[in-house]
């Protein structure tokens, strides 16, 4: 439990704009790989899909969490005002708890962290 709280705080401490969530990406990829998940990273943008088998295999259910933060109004400053840091913590926590329990349900789930859910900073995204 303490590890999940630390993860949530670490994610809170590195809010990043959409399509620029590289610190968040690396942190979570490492966590999922440590659990033994296969990770398929997206090409050229942050974000990934992780699964016990092949991510995106037919019949898998996708559990999705957003990675981006919102601008605070200060130049280049962002914050997780929509709670995406907690979505990501819950996504990882669910995967970890199922893995630790040896749940067969893991074979049917693909965990995905995706960039840029918020419709802001469009100039930076181009």
PDB file of C-alpha atoms in Angstrom:
ATOM      1  CA  UNK A   1       0.000   0.000   0.000  1.00  0.00           C
ATOM      2  CA  UNK A   2       2.784   2.449   0.888  1.00  0.00           C
ATOM      3  CA  UNK A   3       4.378   1.750  -2.476  1.00  0.00           C
ATOM      4  CA  UNK A   4       1.186   2.832  -4.246  1.00  0.00           C
ATOM      5  CA  UNK A   5       1.063   6.027  -2.197  1.00  0.00           C
ATOM      6  CA  UNK A   6       4.690   6.742  -3.147  1.00  0.00           C
ATOM      7  CA  UNK A   7       3.882   6.105  -6.804  1.00  0.00           C
ATOM      8  CA  UNK A   8       0.909   8.489  -6.666  1.00  0.00           C
ATOM      9  CA  UNK A   9       3.094  11.178  -5.115  1.00  0.00           C
ATOM     10  CA  UNK A  10       5.867  10.627  -7.669  1.00  0.00           C
ATOM     11  CA  UNK A  11       3.347  11.026 -10.487  1.00  0.00           C
ATOM     12  CA  UNK A  12       1.879  14.134  -8.829  1.00  0.00           C
ATOM     13  CA  UNK A  13       5.392  15.601  -8.685  1.00  0.00           C
ATOM     14  CA  UNK A  14       6.018  15.262 -12.435  1.00  0.00           C
ATOM     15  CA  UNK A  15       2.983  16.749 -14.218  1.00  0.00           C
ATOM     16  CA  UNK A  16       3.643  16.925 -17.946  1.00  0.00           C
ATOM     17  CA  UNK A  17       1.717  18.336 -20.901  1.00  0.00           C
ATOM     18  CA  UNK A  18       0.030  16.078 -23.443  1.00  0.00           C
ATOM     19  CA  UNK A  19       2.359  14.188 -25.786  1.00  0.00           C
ATOM     20  CA  UNK A  20       5.306  15.171 -23.560  1.00  0.00           C
ATOM     21  CA  UNK A  21       4.721  12.760 -20.633  1.00  0.00           C
ATOM     22  CA  UNK A  22       8.113  11.067 -20.940  1.00  0.00           C
ATOM     23  CA  UNK A  23       9.023  10.966 -17.211  1.00  0.00           C
ATOM     24  CA  UNK A  24       5.620   9.499 -16.426  1.00  0.00           C
ATOM     25  CA  UNK A  25       6.004   7.031 -19.294  1.00  0.00           C
ATOM     26  CA  UNK A  26       9.422   5.787 -18.139  1.00  0.00           C
ATOM     27  CA  UNK A  27       8.347   5.466 -14.510  1.00  0.00           C
ATOM     28  CA  UNK A  28       5.304   3.363 -15.362  1.00  0.00           C
ATOM     29  CA  UNK A  29       6.972   1.218 -18.027  1.00  0.00           C
ATOM     30  CA  UNK A  30       9.605   0.280 -15.453  1.00  0.00           C
ATOM     31  CA  UNK A  31       6.933  -0.592 -12.886  1.00  0.00           C
ATOM     32  CA  UNK A  32       4.970  -2.801 -15.288  1.00  0.00           C
ATOM     33  CA  UNK A  33       8.120  -4.553 -16.526  1.00  0.00           C
ATOM     34  CA  UNK A  34       9.154  -5.248 -12.913  1.00  0.00           C
ATOM     35  CA  UNK A  35       5.821  -7.053 -12.501  1.00  0.00           C
ATOM     36  CA  UNK A  36       6.678  -9.232 -15.506  1.00  0.00           C
ATOM     37  CA  UNK A  37       4.256  -7.643 -17.959  1.00  0.00           C
ATOM     38  CA  UNK A  38       4.987  -7.400 -21.675  1.00  0.00           C
ATOM     39  CA  UNK A  39       5.017  -3.721 -22.591  1.00  0.00           C
ATOM     40  CA  UNK A  40       4.314  -2.389 -26.072  1.00  0.00           C
ATOM     41  CA  UNK A  41       5.307   1.265 -26.341  1.00  0.00           C
ATOM     42  CA  UNK A  42       3.590   3.587 -28.790  1.00  0.00           C
ATOM     43  CA  UNK A  43       5.680   4.801 -31.715  1.00  0.00           C
ATOM     44  CA  UNK A  44       7.029   8.339 -31.336  1.00  0.00           C
ATOM     45  CA  UNK A  45       4.776   9.391 -28.447  1.00  0.00           C
ATOM     46  CA  UNK A  46       4.620   8.552 -24.756  1.00  0.00           C
ATOM     47  CA  UNK A  47       2.209   5.857 -23.688  1.00  0.00           C
ATOM     48  CA  UNK A  48       2.081   2.091 -23.742  1.00  0.00           C
ATOM     49  CA  UNK A  49      -0.002  -1.041 -23.436  1.00  0.00           C
ATOM     50  CA  UNK A  50       0.985  -3.746 -20.942  1.00  0.00           C
ATOM     51  CA  UNK A  51      -0.292  -7.278 -20.571  1.00  0.00           C
ATOM     52  CA  UNK A  52       0.695 -10.654 -19.191  1.00  0.00           C
ATOM     53  CA  UNK A  53       0.564 -12.036 -22.727  1.00  0.00           C
ATOM     54  CA  UNK A  54       0.651  -9.955 -25.872  1.00  0.00           C
ATOM     55  CA  UNK A  55      -0.800  -6.455 -25.361  1.00  0.00           C
ATOM     56  CA  UNK A  56      -3.851  -5.986 -27.561  1.00  0.00           C
ATOM     57  CA  UNK A  57      -4.494  -9.687 -28.119  1.00  0.00           C
ATOM     58  CA  UNK A  58      -7.989 -10.495 -29.417  1.00  0.00           C
ATOM     59  CA  UNK A  59     -10.595 -10.551 -26.681  1.00  0.00           C
ATOM     60  CA  UNK A  60      -8.636  -8.485 -24.164  1.00  0.00           C
ATOM     61  CA  UNK A  61     -10.409  -5.815 -22.164  1.00  0.00           C
ATOM     62  CA  UNK A  62      -8.534  -2.502 -22.072  1.00  0.00           C
ATOM     63  CA  UNK A  63      -8.185  -0.610 -18.817  1.00  0.00           C
ATOM     64  CA  UNK A  64      -7.062   2.916 -19.703  1.00  0.00           C
ATOM     65  CA  UNK A  65      -5.584   5.805 -17.730  1.00  0.00           C
ATOM     66  CA  UNK A  66      -4.614   9.260 -18.959  1.00  0.00           C
ATOM     67  CA  UNK A  67      -1.116  10.653 -18.395  1.00  0.00           C
ATOM     68  CA  UNK A  68      -1.294  14.378 -19.158  1.00  0.00           C
ATOM     69  CA  UNK A  69      -1.632  17.359 -16.850  1.00  0.00           C
ATOM     70  CA  UNK A  70      -3.266  20.765 -17.307  1.00  0.00           C
ATOM     71  CA  UNK A  71      -1.579  24.158 -17.588  1.00  0.00           C
ATOM     72  CA  UNK A  72      -1.727  26.128 -14.340  1.00  0.00           C
ATOM     73  CA  UNK A  73      -1.709  29.532 -15.997  1.00  0.00           C
ATOM     74  CA  UNK A  74       1.954  30.069 -15.161  1.00  0.00           C
ATOM     75  CA  UNK A  75       4.471  29.866 -18.004  1.00  0.00           C
ATOM     76  CA  UNK A  76       5.301  26.190 -18.566  1.00  0.00           C
ATOM     77  CA  UNK A  77       3.680  25.035 -15.323  1.00  0.00           C
ATOM     78  CA  UNK A  78       1.314  22.060 -15.147  1.00  0.00           C
ATOM     79  CA  UNK A  79      -0.690  20.231 -12.513  1.00  0.00           C
ATOM     80  CA  UNK A  80      -2.735  17.046 -12.215  1.00  0.00           C
ATOM     81  CA  UNK A  81      -6.007  18.888 -11.559  1.00  0.00           C
ATOM     82  CA  UNK A  82      -8.050  16.129 -13.219  1.00  0.00           C
ATOM     83  CA  UNK A  83      -6.495  13.419 -11.082  1.00  0.00           C
ATOM     84  CA  UNK A  84      -4.645  11.596 -13.839  1.00  0.00           C
ATOM     85  CA  UNK A  85      -1.866  10.791 -11.373  1.00  0.00           C
ATOM     86  CA  UNK A  86      -4.461   8.799  -9.404  1.00  0.00           C
ATOM     87  CA  UNK A  87      -5.879   7.140 -12.536  1.00  0.00           C
ATOM     88  CA  UNK A  88      -2.364   5.894 -13.302  1.00  0.00           C
ATOM     89  CA  UNK A  89      -1.779   4.776  -9.720  1.00  0.00           C
ATOM     90  CA  UNK A  90      -5.070   2.845  -9.778  1.00  0.00           C
ATOM     91  CA  UNK A  91      -4.182   1.301 -13.154  1.00  0.00           C
ATOM     92  CA  UNK A  92      -0.819   0.069 -11.874  1.00  0.00           C
ATOM     93  CA  UNK A  93      -2.277  -0.924  -8.494  1.00  0.00           C
ATOM     94  CA  UNK A  94      -4.957  -3.052 -10.159  1.00  0.00           C
ATOM     95  CA  UNK A  95      -2.342  -4.804 -12.295  1.00  0.00           C
ATOM     96  CA  UNK A  96      -0.102  -5.391  -9.303  1.00  0.00           C
ATOM     97  CA  UNK A  97      -2.850  -6.727  -7.045  1.00  0.00           C
ATOM     98  CA  UNK A  98      -4.082  -9.130  -9.739  1.00  0.00           C
ATOM     99  CA  UNK A  99      -0.502 -10.244 -10.461  1.00  0.00           C
ATOM    100  CA  UNK A 100       0.256 -10.818  -6.772  1.00  0.00           C
ATOM    101  CA  UNK A 101      -2.971 -12.835  -6.423  1.00  0.00           C
ATOM    102  CA  UNK A 102      -2.064 -14.940  -9.462  1.00  0.00           C
ATOM    103  CA  UNK A 103      -5.391 -14.075 -11.045  1.00  0.00           C
ATOM    104  CA  UNK A 104      -6.218 -15.759 -14.347  1.00  0.00           C
ATOM    105  CA  UNK A 105      -8.161 -12.590 -15.227  1.00  0.00           C
ATOM    106  CA  UNK A 106      -4.835 -10.957 -16.148  1.00  0.00           C
ATOM    107  CA  UNK A 107      -4.769 -12.933 -19.392  1.00  0.00           C
ATOM    108  CA  UNK A 108      -7.878 -11.026 -20.475  1.00  0.00           C
ATOM    109  CA  UNK A 109      -6.746  -7.489 -19.572  1.00  0.00           C
ATOM    110  CA  UNK A 110      -4.576  -4.960 -21.356  1.00  0.00           C
ATOM    111  CA  UNK A 111      -3.449  -2.009 -19.204  1.00  0.00           C
ATOM    112  CA  UNK A 112      -2.923   1.166 -21.252  1.00  0.00           C
ATOM    113  CA  UNK A 113      -1.456   4.547 -20.316  1.00  0.00           C
ATOM    114  CA  UNK A 114      -2.338   7.124 -22.947  1.00  0.00           C
ATOM    115  CA  UNK A 115      -1.164  10.693 -23.609  1.00  0.00           C
ATOM    116  CA  UNK A 116      -3.048  13.899 -24.151  1.00  0.00           C
ATOM    117  CA  UNK A 117      -6.628  13.343 -23.064  1.00  0.00           C
ATOM    118  CA  UNK A 118      -7.053  17.059 -22.340  1.00  0.00           C
ATOM    119  CA  UNK A 119      -7.778  19.347 -25.306  1.00  0.00           C
ATOM    120  CA  UNK A 120      -5.193  22.036 -24.462  1.00  0.00           C
ATOM    121  CA  UNK A 121      -1.765  23.240 -25.626  1.00  0.00           C
ATOM    122  CA  UNK A 122      -2.566  22.412 -29.225  1.00  0.00           C
ATOM    123  CA  UNK A 123       0.364  24.490 -30.552  1.00  0.00           C
ATOM    124  CA  UNK A 124       2.857  22.427 -28.538  1.00  0.00           C
ATOM    125  CA  UNK A 125       1.374  19.174 -29.807  1.00  0.00           C
ATOM    126  CA  UNK A 126       1.880  19.992 -33.463  1.00  0.00           C
TER     127      UNK A 126
END
